[in-house]
């Protein structure tokens, strides 16, 4: 009924309601204007925002997600509901470039992108070089680099080569499960005065959690065996 409607009998009138809209504004949070994203969208109050836009990578940054603050805050998802006008903020993670210098080896290896504070995960396939064995990767500070090394800056890694005549050592990994003799899991070859970069998969033992490898079957902080342990002889290491 309208104010001009003619009433000829008793009538019950009921109000009708419409849901007020609310505006969701997308703040690019320092991303340049070349990064394409909508300025805002309008949704009904109390409804889910639905599919969120995903901006492109820009200048060494990758999109982390939409949040209620420029840093920290609560992440916004497709199912987040809104009851008022709200600004949501793009948050970005810094990308670092890891460059591989094969130092005379082949083939060449393309650079990798790694999120700040993360690890490379999987190393590239080892390069090869005539009359040399590949010993691993080192950074510009002469530190060994492996798949668990945390990346906090751009890095150039250089392949380390050892002449095939150089002495090598054997590292034997034991399950350390109380059996006699000890159960051998696998063996690895290490170069003299080098470090072992490739470890076996962590063993599994019922009702126990694997902690580390150790050159002492009883464990101990001073005898831990890690990717930074320099190897000067054949070694037996034990699961702890």
Coordinates of N, CA and C in Angstrom, one line a residue:
X1 N 0.8 -1.2 0.0 CA 0.0 0.0 0.0 C 0.9 1.2 0.0
X2 N 0.3 2.2 -0.7 CA 1.0 3.5 -0.7 C 0.1 4.6 0.0
X3 N 0.6 5.7 0.2 CA -0.2 6.8 0.9 C -1.4 7.1 0.1
X4 N -1.3 6.9 -1.2 CA -2.4 7.3 -2.1 C -3.4 6.2 -2.3
X5 N -3.2 5.0 -1.7 CA -4.0 3.8 -1.9 C -5.4 4.1 -1.2
X6 N -6.5 3.7 -1.9 CA -7.8 3.8 -1.4 C -8.2 2.6 -0.5
X7 N -8.7 2.8 0.7 CA -9.0 1.7 1.6 C -10.5 1.6 1.7
X8 N -11.1 0.5 1.4 CA -12.6 0.3 1.4 C -13.0 -0.6 2.5
X9 N -12.1 -1.2 3.3 CA -12.4 -2.1 4.4 C -11.2 -2.2 5.3
X10 N -11.4 -2.9 6.5 CA -10.3 -3.1 7.4 C -9.2 -3.8 6.7
X11 N -8.0 -3.4 6.9 CA -6.8 -3.9 6.3 C -5.7 -4.1 7.3
X12 N -5.0 -5.2 7.3 CA -3.8 -5.3 8.1 C -2.6 -5.0 7.3
X13 N -1.8 -4.1 7.7 CA -0.6 -3.7 6.9 C 0.6 -4.2 7.6
X14 N 1.6 -4.7 6.9 CA 2.8 -5.2 7.4 C 4.0 -4.5 6.8
X15 N 5.0 -4.2 7.6 CA 6.2 -3.5 7.0 C 7.0 -4.5 6.1
X16 N 7.6 -4.0 5.1 CA 8.6 -4.7 4.3 C 9.9 -4.1 4.5
X17 N 11.0 -5.0 4.6 CA 12.3 -4.5 4.9 C 13.3 -4.9 3.7
X18 N 14.2 -4.0 3.5 CA 15.2 -4.4 2.5 C 16.6 -4.3 3.3
X19 N 17.5 -5.3 2.9 CA 18.7 -5.3 3.6 C 19.7 -4.2 3.1
X20 N 20.2 -3.4 4.0 CA 21.1 -2.4 3.6 C 22.4 -2.9 3.1
X21 N 22.9 -2.3 2.0 CA 24.2 -2.8 1.5 C 25.4 -2.3 2.4
X22 N 26.5 -3.0 2.3 CA 27.7 -2.4 2.9 C 28.8 -2.5 1.9
X23 N 29.8 -1.6 1.9 CA 30.8 -1.5 1.0 C 32.1 -2.1 1.6
X24 N 32.7 -3.0 0.8 CA 34.0 -3.6 1.2 C 35.1 -2.9 0.3
X25 N 36.0 -2.2 0.9 CA 37.0 -1.5 0.2 C 38.3 -2.2 0.3
X26 N 39.0 -2.4 -0.8 CA 40.3 -3.1 -0.9 C 41.4 -2.2 -0.9
X27 N 42.2 -2.2 0.1 CA 43.4 -1.4 0.2 C 44.6 -2.1 -0.3
X28 N 45.4 -1.6 -1.2 CA 46.5 -2.3 -1.8 C 47.7 -2.4 -0.9
X29 N 47.8 -1.6 0.1 CA 48.8 -1.7 1.2 C 50.2 -1.6 0.6
X30 N 50.5 -0.5 -0.1 CA 51.9 -0.2 -0.6 C 52.1 -0.9 -2.0
X31 N 51.2 -1.7 -2.5 CA 51.4 -2.2 -3.8 C 51.2 -1.1 -4.8
X32 N 52.0 -1.1 -5.9 CA 51.8 0.0 -6.9 C 50.5 -0.1 -7.7
X33 N 50.2 1.0 -8.3 CA 48.9 1.0 -9.0 C 48.8 0.1 -10.2
X34 N 50.0 -0.4 -10.6 CA 50.0 -1.4 -11.8 C 49.4 -2.8 -11.4
X35 N 49.4 -3.0 -10.0 CA 48.8 -4.3 -9.6 C 47.3 -4.1 -9.6
X36 N 46.7 -4.9 -10.5 CA 45.2 -4.8 -10.7 C 44.4 -5.4 -9.6
X37 N 43.5 -4.6 -9.1 CA 42.5 -5.2 -8.1 C 41.4 -4.2 -8.0
X38 N 40.2 -4.7 -7.6 CA 39.0 -3.8 -7.6 C 39.2 -2.8 -6.4
X39 N 38.6 -1.6 -6.6 CA 38.7 -0.6 -5.5 C 37.8 -1.0 -4.4
X40 N 36.6 -1.5 -4.7 CA 35.6 -1.9 -3.7 C 34.5 -2.8 -4.3
X41 N 33.8 -3.5 -3.5 CA 32.6 -4.2 -3.9 C 31.5 -3.9 -2.9
X42 N 30.2 -4.1 -3.3 CA 29.1 -3.9 -2.4 C 28.4 -5.2 -2.2
X43 N 28.1 -5.6 -1.0 CA 27.4 -6.8 -0.6 C 26.3 -6.4 0.4
X44 N 25.3 -7.3 0.5 CA 24.3 -7.1 1.5 C 24.8 -7.4 2.9
X45 N 24.3 -6.6 3.9 CA 24.8 -6.7 5.2 C 24.5 -8.2 5.7
X46 N 25.5 -8.7 6.4 CA 25.4 -10.1 7.0 C 25.6 -11.2 6.0
X47 N 26.0 -10.9 4.7 CA 26.2 -11.9 3.8 C 27.7 -12.1 3.6
X48 N 28.1 -13.3 3.0 CA 29.5 -13.6 2.8 C 30.0 -12.8 1.7
X49 N 31.3 -12.5 1.7 CA 31.9 -11.7 0.7 C 32.1 -12.4 -0.6
X50 N 32.2 -13.8 -0.6 CA 32.3 -14.6 -1.8 C 33.8 -14.6 -2.3
X51 N 33.9 -14.9 -3.6 CA 35.3 -15.0 -4.1 C 36.1 -13.7 -4.0
X52 N 37.2 -13.8 -3.4 CA 38.1 -12.6 -3.3 C 39.0 -12.5 -4.4
X53 N 39.4 -11.2 -4.8 CA 40.4 -11.0 -5.8 C 41.8 -11.5 -5.4
X54 N 42.6 -11.9 -6.3 CA 43.9 -12.4 -6.0 C 44.9 -11.5 -6.9
X55 N 45.5 -10.5 -6.3 CA 46.4 -9.7 -7.1 C 47.7 -10.4 -7.6
X56 N 48.3 -9.8 -8.6 CA 49.5 -10.4 -9.2 C 50.7 -10.2 -8.3
X57 N 51.8 -10.9 -8.5 CA 53.1 -10.7 -7.9 C 53.6 -9.3 -8.4
X58 N 54.3 -8.6 -7.5 CA 54.9 -7.3 -7.9 C 56.2 -7.1 -7.2
X59 N 57.2 -6.7 -8.0 CA 58.5 -6.2 -7.5 C 59.0 -7.0 -6.3
X60 N 59.2 -8.3 -6.5 CA 59.7 -9.1 -5.4 C 58.8 -9.4 -4.3
X61 N 57.5 -9.3 -4.5 CA 56.5 -9.6 -3.5 C 55.4 -10.6 -4.0
X62 N 54.9 -11.4 -3.1 CA 53.8 -12.3 -3.5 C 52.7 -12.1 -2.6
X63 N 51.5 -12.2 -3.1 CA 50.3 -11.9 -2.3 C 50.1 -13.0 -1.2
X64 N 49.9 -12.5 0.0 CA 49.7 -13.4 1.2 C 48.2 -13.6 1.5
X65 N 47.4 -12.6 1.3 CA 46.0 -12.7 1.6 C 45.4 -11.3 2.0
X66 N 44.1 -11.3 2.2 CA 43.4 -10.1 2.7 C 43.2 -10.2 4.2
X67 N 43.5 -9.1 4.9 CA 43.4 -9.0 6.3 C 42.7 -7.8 6.8
X68 N 42.4 -7.8 8.1 CA 41.7 -6.6 8.7 C 42.6 -5.5 9.1
X69 N 43.9 -5.7 8.9 CA 44.9 -4.7 9.2 C 46.1 -4.8 8.2
X70 N 46.9 -3.7 8.2 CA 48.0 -3.7 7.3 C 49.1 -4.8 7.6
X71 N 49.2 -5.0 8.9 CA 50.1 -6.1 9.4 C 49.3 -6.8 10.5
X72 N 49.5 -8.1 10.6 CA 48.7 -8.9 11.6 C 47.3 -8.9 11.2
X73 N 46.4 -8.8 12.2 CA 45.0 -8.8 11.9 C 44.4 -10.2 11.7
X74 N 43.2 -10.2 11.3 CA 42.5 -11.5 11.0 C 42.4 -11.6 9.5
X75 N 42.6 -12.8 9.0 CA 42.6 -13.0 7.6 C 41.1 -13.1 7.1
X76 N 40.8 -12.5 6.0 CA 39.5 -12.5 5.4 C 39.4 -13.7 4.4
X77 N 38.4 -14.5 4.4 CA 38.2 -15.6 3.5 C 36.9 -15.4 2.7
X78 N 36.6 -16.3 1.8 CA 35.4 -16.2 1.0 C 34.2 -16.3 1.8
X79 N 34.2 -16.9 3.0 CA 33.0 -17.1 3.8 C 32.9 -16.0 4.9
X80 N 33.8 -15.0 4.9 CA 33.7 -14.0 6.0 C 32.5 -13.1 5.7
X81 N 31.7 -12.8 6.7 CA 30.5 -12.0 6.6 C 30.8 -10.6 7.1
X82 N 30.0 -9.6 6.6 CA 30.2 -8.2 7.0 C 28.9 -7.6 7.3
X83 N 28.9 -6.8 8.4 CA 27.6 -6.1 8.7 C 27.7 -4.6 8.6
X84 N 28.9 -4.1 8.2 CA 29.1 -2.6 8.0 C 30.2 -2.4 7.0
X85 N 30.3 -1.2 6.5 CA 31.4 -0.8 5.6 C 32.7 -1.2 6.2
X86 N 33.6 -1.8 5.5 CA 34.8 -2.3 6.0 C 35.9 -2.1 5.0
X87 N 37.1 -1.8 5.4 CA 38.3 -1.8 4.6 C 39.2 -3.0 4.9
X88 N 39.5 -3.8 3.9 CA 40.4 -4.9 4.0 C 41.7 -4.6 3.3
X89 N 42.8 -5.2 3.8 CA 44.2 -4.8 3.4 C 44.9 -6.0 2.8
X90 N 45.5 -5.8 1.6 CA 46.4 -6.8 1.1 C 47.6 -6.9 1.9
X91 N 48.0 -8.1 2.2 CA 49.3 -8.3 2.9 C 50.2 -9.1 1.9
X92 N 51.5 -8.7 1.9 CA 52.5 -9.2 1.0 C 53.6 -9.9 1.7
X93 N 54.2 -10.9 1.0 CA 55.4 -11.6 1.5 C 56.5 -11.3 0.5
X94 N 57.7 -11.0 1.1 CA 58.9 -10.7 0.2 C 59.4 -12.0 -0.4
X95 N 59.7 -11.9 -1.7 CA 60.3 -13.0 -2.4 C 61.8 -12.7 -2.6
X96 N 62.6 -13.7 -2.3 CA 64.1 -13.6 -2.5 C 64.4 -14.6 -3.7
X97 N 65.5 -14.2 -4.4 CA 66.0 -14.9 -5.5 C 67.2 -15.7 -5.1
X98 N 67.2 -17.0 -5.4 CA 68.4 -17.9 -5.1 C 68.9 -18.2 -6.5
X99 N 70.2 -17.8 -6.7 CA 70.9 -18.0 -8.0 C 71.9 -19.1 -7.8
X100 N 72.0 -19.9 -8.8 CA 72.9 -21.1 -8.7 C 74.1 -20.9 -9.7
X101 N 75.3 -20.9 -9.2 CA 76.5 -20.8 -10.0 C 77.1 -22.2 -10.1
X102 N 77.0 -22.9 -11.2 CA 77.5 -24.2 -11.3 C 79.0 -24.3 -11.4
X103 N 79.7 -23.2 -11.4 CA 81.2 -23.2 -11.4 C 81.8 -24.2 -12.3
X104 N 81.5 -24.1 -13.6 CA 82.1 -24.9 -14.6 C 81.4 -26.3 -14.8
X105 N 80.4 -26.5 -14.0 CA 79.6 -27.7 -14.2 C 78.5 -27.5 -15.2
X106 N 77.8 -28.6 -15.5 CA 76.6 -28.6 -16.4 C 75.5 -29.4 -15.8
X107 N 74.2 -29.1 -16.1 CA 73.8 -28.0 -16.9 C 73.6 -26.7 -16.1
X108 N 73.3 -25.6 -16.7 CA 73.0 -24.4 -15.9 C 71.7 -24.6 -15.2
X109 N 71.5 -23.9 -14.1 CA 70.3 -24.0 -13.3 C 69.6 -22.7 -13.2
X110 N 68.3 -22.7 -13.4 CA 67.6 -21.4 -13.4 C 67.4 -21.0 -11.9
X111 N 67.4 -19.7 -11.7 CA 67.2 -19.1 -10.3 C 65.8 -19.6 -9.7
X112 N 65.8 -19.7 -8.4 CA 64.5 -20.0 -7.7 C 64.1 -18.9 -6.9
X113 N 62.7 -18.8 -6.7 CA 62.1 -17.7 -5.8 C 61.7 -18.4 -4.5
X114 N 62.0 -17.7 -3.4 CA 61.7 -18.3 -2.1 C 61.1 -17.2 -1.3
X115 N 60.1 -17.5 -0.6 CA 59.4 -16.5 0.3 C 60.3 -16.2 1.5
X116 N 60.4 -15.0 1.9 CA 61.3 -14.6 3.1 C 61.0 -15.5 4.3
X117 N 62.1 -16.0 4.9 CA 61.9 -16.8 6.1 C 61.5 -18.2 5.8
X118 N 61.5 -18.6 4.6 CA 61.2 -20.0 4.2 C 62.4 -20.8 3.7
X119 N 62.3 -22.0 3.5 CA 63.4 -22.8 2.9 C 63.1 -23.1 1.5
X120 N 64.2 -23.5 0.8 CA 64.1 -23.8 -0.6 C 63.3 -25.1 -0.8
X121 N 63.4 -26.0 0.2 CA 62.6 -27.2 0.1 C 63.4 -28.3 -0.7
X122 N 63.2 -28.3 -2.0 CA 63.9 -29.3 -2.9 C 65.0 -28.6 -3.6
X123 N 66.2 -29.1 -3.5 CA 67.3 -28.6 -4.2 C 67.3 -29.1 -5.7
X124 N 67.9 -28.3 -6.6 CA 67.9 -28.7 -8.0 C 68.7 -30.0 -8.1
X125 N 68.5 -30.7 -9.3 CA 69.3 -31.9 -9.6 C 70.8 -31.5 -9.6
X126 N 71.6 -32.3 -8.9 CA 73.1 -32.0 -8.9 C 73.7 -31.8 -10.3
X127 N 74.5 -30.8 -10.5 CA 75.2 -30.6 -11.7 C 76.3 -31.7 -11.8
X128 N 77.0 -31.8 -12.9 CA 78.1 -32.7 -13.1 C 79.3 -31.9 -13.7
X129 N 80.5 -32.5 -13.5 CA 81.7 -31.9 -14.0 C 82.7 -33.0 -14.2
X130 N 83.3 -33.0 -15.3 CA 84.3 -34.1 -15.7 C 85.4 -34.1 -14.7
X131 N 85.7 -35.3 -14.1 CA 86.8 -35.5 -13.2 C 86.6 -34.9 -11.8
X132 N 85.3 -34.5 -11.5 CA 85.0 -33.9 -10.2 C 83.7 -34.6 -9.7
X133 N 83.6 -34.6 -8.4 CA 82.4 -35.0 -7.7 C 81.7 -33.8 -7.1
X134 N 80.4 -33.7 -7.3 CA 79.7 -32.5 -6.7 C 79.6 -32.7 -5.2
X135 N 80.0 -31.7 -4.4 CA 80.0 -31.8 -3.0 C 78.9 -31.0 -2.3
X136 N 78.2 -30.2 -3.0 CA 77.1 -29.4 -2.4 C 77.2 -27.9 -2.8
X137 N 76.4 -27.1 -2.1 CA 76.3 -25.7 -2.4 C 76.8 -24.9 -1.3
X138 N 77.5 -23.8 -1.5 CA 77.9 -22.8 -0.5 C 77.5 -21.4 -0.9
X139 N 77.1 -20.6 0.1 CA 76.8 -19.2 -0.2 C 78.0 -18.3 -0.2
X140 N 77.8 -17.0 -0.4 CA 79.0 -16.1 -0.5 C 79.8 -16.0 0.7
X141 N 79.2 -16.4 1.9 CA 79.9 -16.4 3.2 C 80.6 -17.7 3.5
X142 N 80.6 -18.6 2.5 CA 81.2 -19.9 2.6 C 80.5 -20.9 3.5
X143 N 79.2 -20.6 3.7 CA 78.3 -21.5 4.5 C 77.7 -22.5 3.6
X144 N 77.6 -23.7 4.1 CA 76.9 -24.8 3.3 C 75.4 -24.4 3.3
X145 N 74.8 -24.8 2.2 CA 73.4 -24.5 2.0 C 72.7 -25.8 1.6
X146 N 71.6 -26.1 2.3 CA 70.8 -27.3 1.9 C 69.3 -27.0 1.9
X147 N 68.5 -28.1 1.8 CA 67.1 -27.8 1.6 C 66.4 -27.3 2.8
X148 N 67.1 -27.3 4.0 CA 66.5 -26.8 5.2 C 67.0 -25.4 5.6
X149 N 67.9 -24.9 4.8 CA 68.5 -23.6 5.1 C 67.4 -22.5 4.9
X150 N 67.2 -21.6 5.9 CA 66.2 -20.5 5.9 C 66.8 -19.4 5.0
X151 N 66.0 -18.9 4.1 CA 66.4 -17.8 3.2 C 65.8 -16.5 3.7
X152 N 66.7 -15.5 4.0 CA 66.3 -14.2 4.4 C 66.8 -13.1 3.6
X153 N 67.4 -13.4 2.4 CA 67.9 -12.4 1.5 C 68.2 -13.1 0.2
X154 N 68.4 -12.3 -0.9 CA 68.8 -12.8 -2.1 C 70.2 -13.6 -1.9
X155 N 70.3 -14.7 -2.6 CA 71.5 -15.5 -2.4 C 72.1 -15.9 -3.8
X156 N 73.4 -16.0 -3.8 CA 74.1 -16.7 -4.9 C 74.8 -17.9 -4.3
X157 N 74.4 -19.1 -4.8 CA 75.0 -20.3 -4.3 C 76.0 -20.9 -5.4
X158 N 77.1 -21.3 -4.9 CA 78.2 -21.8 -5.8 C 78.4 -23.3 -5.6
X159 N 78.4 -24.0 -6.7 CA 78.7 -25.5 -6.6 C 80.1 -25.7 -6.1
X160 N 80.2 -26.7 -5.2 CA 81.5 -27.1 -4.6 C 81.9 -28.4 -5.3
X161 N 83.1 -28.4 -5.8 CA 83.6 -29.6 -6.6 C 84.8 -30.2 -5.9
X162 N 84.9 -31.5 -5.9 CA 86.0 -32.2 -5.3 C 86.6 -33.2 -6.3
X163 N 87.9 -33.1 -6.6 CA 88.5 -34.1 -7.5 C 88.1 -35.5 -7.2
X164 N 87.9 -36.3 -8.2 CA 87.5 -37.7 -8.0 C 88.5 -38.5 -7.2
X165 N 89.8 -38.0 -7.2 CA 90.8 -38.7 -6.4 C 90.8 -38.4 -4.9
X166 N 89.9 -37.4 -4.5 CA 89.9 -37.0 -3.1 C 89.2 -38.1 -2.2
X167 N 89.8 -38.2 -1.0 CA 89.3 -39.3 -0.1 C 87.8 -39.0 0.3
X168 N 87.1 -40.0 0.4 CA 85.7 -39.9 0.9 C 85.5 -40.8 2.1
X169 N 84.5 -40.5 2.9 CA 84.1 -41.3 4.1 C 82.7 -41.8 4.0
X170 N 82.4 -42.9 4.7 CA 81.1 -43.5 4.7 C 80.4 -43.1 6.1
X171 N 79.2 -42.7 6.0 CA 78.4 -42.4 7.1 C 77.3 -43.5 7.2
X172 N 77.2 -44.2 8.3 CA 76.3 -45.3 8.4 C 75.2 -44.8 9.4
X173 N 73.9 -45.0 8.9 CA 72.8 -44.5 9.7 C 72.1 -45.8 10.3
X174 N 72.0 -45.8 11.7 CA 71.4 -46.9 12.4 C 70.1 -46.5 13.0
X175 N 69.2 -47.5 13.0 CA 67.8 -47.3 13.6 C 67.8 -47.1 15.1
X176 N 68.8 -47.7 15.8 CA 68.9 -47.6 17.2 C 67.6 -48.0 18.0
X177 N 67.1 -49.1 17.6 CA 65.9 -49.6 18.2 C 66.0 -50.7 19.2
X178 N 67.3 -50.8 19.7 CA 67.5 -51.8 20.8 C 67.9 -53.2 20.3
X179 N 67.9 -53.4 18.9 CA 68.3 -54.7 18.4 C 69.8 -54.9 18.4
X180 N 70.2 -56.1 18.4 CA 71.6 -56.4 18.4 C 71.9 -57.5 17.4
X181 N 72.7 -57.2 16.4 CA 73.4 -55.9 16.2 C 72.5 -54.8 15.7
X182 N 72.9 -53.6 15.7 CA 72.1 -52.4 15.3 C 71.6 -52.6 13.9
X183 N 70.3 -52.1 13.7 CA 69.7 -52.2 12.4 C 70.2 -51.1 11.5
X184 N 70.9 -51.4 10.4 CA 71.4 -50.4 9.5 C 70.3 -49.9 8.6
X185 N 70.1 -48.6 8.5 CA 69.0 -48.0 7.7 C 69.6 -47.8 6.3
X186 N 70.7 -47.1 6.2 CA 71.3 -46.8 4.9 C 72.7 -46.2 5.2
X187 N 73.5 -46.1 4.1 CA 74.8 -45.4 4.2 C 74.8 -44.2 3.2
X188 N 75.6 -43.2 3.5 CA 75.8 -42.1 2.7 C 77.3 -41.8 2.6
X189 N 77.7 -41.2 1.4 CA 79.1 -40.9 1.2 C 79.4 -39.4 1.4
X190 N 80.4 -39.1 2.2 CA 80.8 -37.7 2.4 C 82.2 -37.5 2.0
X191 N 82.5 -36.2 1.7 CA 83.8 -35.9 1.3 C 84.7 -35.5 2.5
X192 N 86.0 -35.7 2.4 CA 86.8 -35.4 3.5 C 86.7 -33.9 3.9
X193 N 86.5 -33.7 5.2 CA 86.4 -32.3 5.8 C 85.1 -31.6 5.2
X194 N 84.2 -32.3 4.6 CA 83.0 -31.8 4.1 C 81.9 -32.1 5.1
X195 N 80.6 -31.7 4.7 CA 79.4 -32.0 5.4 C 78.5 -32.8 4.6
X196 N 77.7 -33.6 5.3 CA 76.7 -34.4 4.6 C 75.4 -33.5 4.4
X197 N 75.0 -33.4 3.1 CA 73.9 -32.6 2.7 C 72.6 -33.3 2.5
X198 N 72.7 -34.6 2.3 CA 71.5 -35.4 2.0 C 71.4 -36.5 3.1
X199 N 70.3 -36.4 3.9 CA 70.0 -37.3 5.0 C 68.9 -38.3 4.6
X200 N 68.9 -39.4 5.2 CA 67.8 -40.4 5.0 C 66.5 -39.8 5.5
X201 N 65.3 -40.4 5.1 CA 64.0 -40.0 5.7 C 64.0 -40.3 7.1
X202 N 63.4 -39.5 8.0 CA 63.4 -39.7 9.4 C 62.7 -41.1 9.7
X203 N 63.4 -41.9 10.5 CA 62.8 -43.2 10.7 C 61.6 -43.2 11.6
X204 N 60.7 -44.2 11.6 CA 59.5 -44.3 12.4 C 59.7 -45.5 13.4
X205 N 59.3 -45.2 14.6 CA 59.3 -46.2 15.7 C 58.1 -46.1 16.5
X206 N 57.4 -47.3 16.8 CA 56.2 -47.3 17.5 C 56.3 -46.6 18.9
X207 N 55.3 -45.7 19.2 CA 55.3 -45.1 20.5 C 56.5 -44.1 20.7
X208 N 57.1 -43.7 19.7 CA 58.3 -42.8 19.8 C 58.3 -41.8 18.7
X209 N 58.9 -40.7 19.0 CA 59.0 -39.6 18.0 C 60.5 -39.3 17.7
X210 N 60.9 -39.4 16.4 CA 62.3 -39.1 16.0 C 62.6 -37.7 16.4
X211 N 63.8 -37.5 17.0 CA 64.3 -36.2 17.4 C 65.5 -35.7 16.5
X212 N 66.5 -36.6 16.4 CA 67.7 -36.1 15.7 C 68.6 -37.4 15.4
X213 N 69.7 -37.1 14.6 CA 70.7 -38.1 14.4 C 71.9 -37.7 15.4
X214 N 72.6 -38.7 15.9 CA 73.6 -38.5 16.9 C 74.7 -39.5 16.8
X215 N 75.9 -39.1 17.0 CA 77.0 -40.1 16.9 C 77.1 -41.0 18.1
X216 N 76.3 -40.6 19.1 CA 76.3 -41.4 20.4 C 74.9 -42.1 20.4
X217 N 74.8 -43.4 20.6 CA 73.5 -44.0 20.6 C 72.6 -43.6 21.8
X218 N 73.3 -43.0 22.8 CA 72.5 -42.5 23.9 C 72.1 -41.1 23.8
X219 N 72.6 -40.4 22.7 CA 72.3 -39.0 22.5 C 73.2 -38.1 23.2
X220 N 72.9 -36.8 23.1 CA 73.8 -35.8 23.8 C 74.0 -34.6 22.9
X221 N 73.9 -33.4 23.5 CA 74.0 -32.2 22.7 C 75.4 -32.1 21.9
X222 N 76.4 -32.6 22.6 CA 77.8 -32.4 22.0 C 78.1 -33.4 20.8
X223 N 77.2 -34.4 20.7 CA 77.4 -35.4 19.6 C 76.4 -35.4 18.6
X224 N 75.6 -34.3 18.5 CA 74.5 -34.3 17.5 C 75.2 -34.3 16.1
X225 N 74.5 -34.9 15.2 CA 75.0 -35.0 13.8 C 74.0 -34.3 12.9
X226 N 74.5 -33.2 12.3 CA 73.6 -32.3 11.5 C 74.3 -32.1 10.1
X227 N 73.6 -31.3 9.3 CA 74.2 -30.9 8.0 C 75.4 -30.0 8.1
X228 N 75.7 -29.5 9.3 CA 76.9 -28.7 9.5 C 78.0 -29.4 10.2
X229 N 77.8 -30.7 10.4 CA 78.9 -31.5 11.1 C 80.0 -31.8 10.1
X230 N 81.2 -31.4 10.4 CA 82.3 -31.7 9.5 C 82.8 -33.1 9.7
X231 N 83.0 -33.8 8.6 CA 83.3 -35.2 8.6 C 84.7 -35.5 8.3
X232 N 85.4 -36.1 9.2 CA 86.9 -36.4 9.1 C 87.2 -37.8 9.1
X233 N 86.2 -38.7 9.2 CA 86.4 -40.1 9.2 C 85.1 -40.8 8.9
X234 N 85.2 -42.2 8.7 CA 83.9 -42.9 8.7 C 83.2 -42.8 10.0
X235 N 81.8 -42.7 9.9 CA 81.0 -42.4 11.0 C 79.8 -43.4 11.1
X236 N 79.5 -43.7 12.4 CA 78.2 -44.4 12.7 C 77.3 -43.3 13.4
X237 N 76.1 -43.2 12.9 CA 75.2 -42.2 13.6 C 73.9 -43.0 13.9
X238 N 73.2 -42.5 14.9 CA 72.1 -43.3 15.4 C 70.9 -42.4 15.6
X239 N 69.7 -42.9 15.3 CA 68.5 -42.2 15.5 C 68.2 -42.1 17.0
X240 N 67.8 -40.9 17.3 CA 67.4 -40.6 18.7 C 66.0 -40.1 18.8

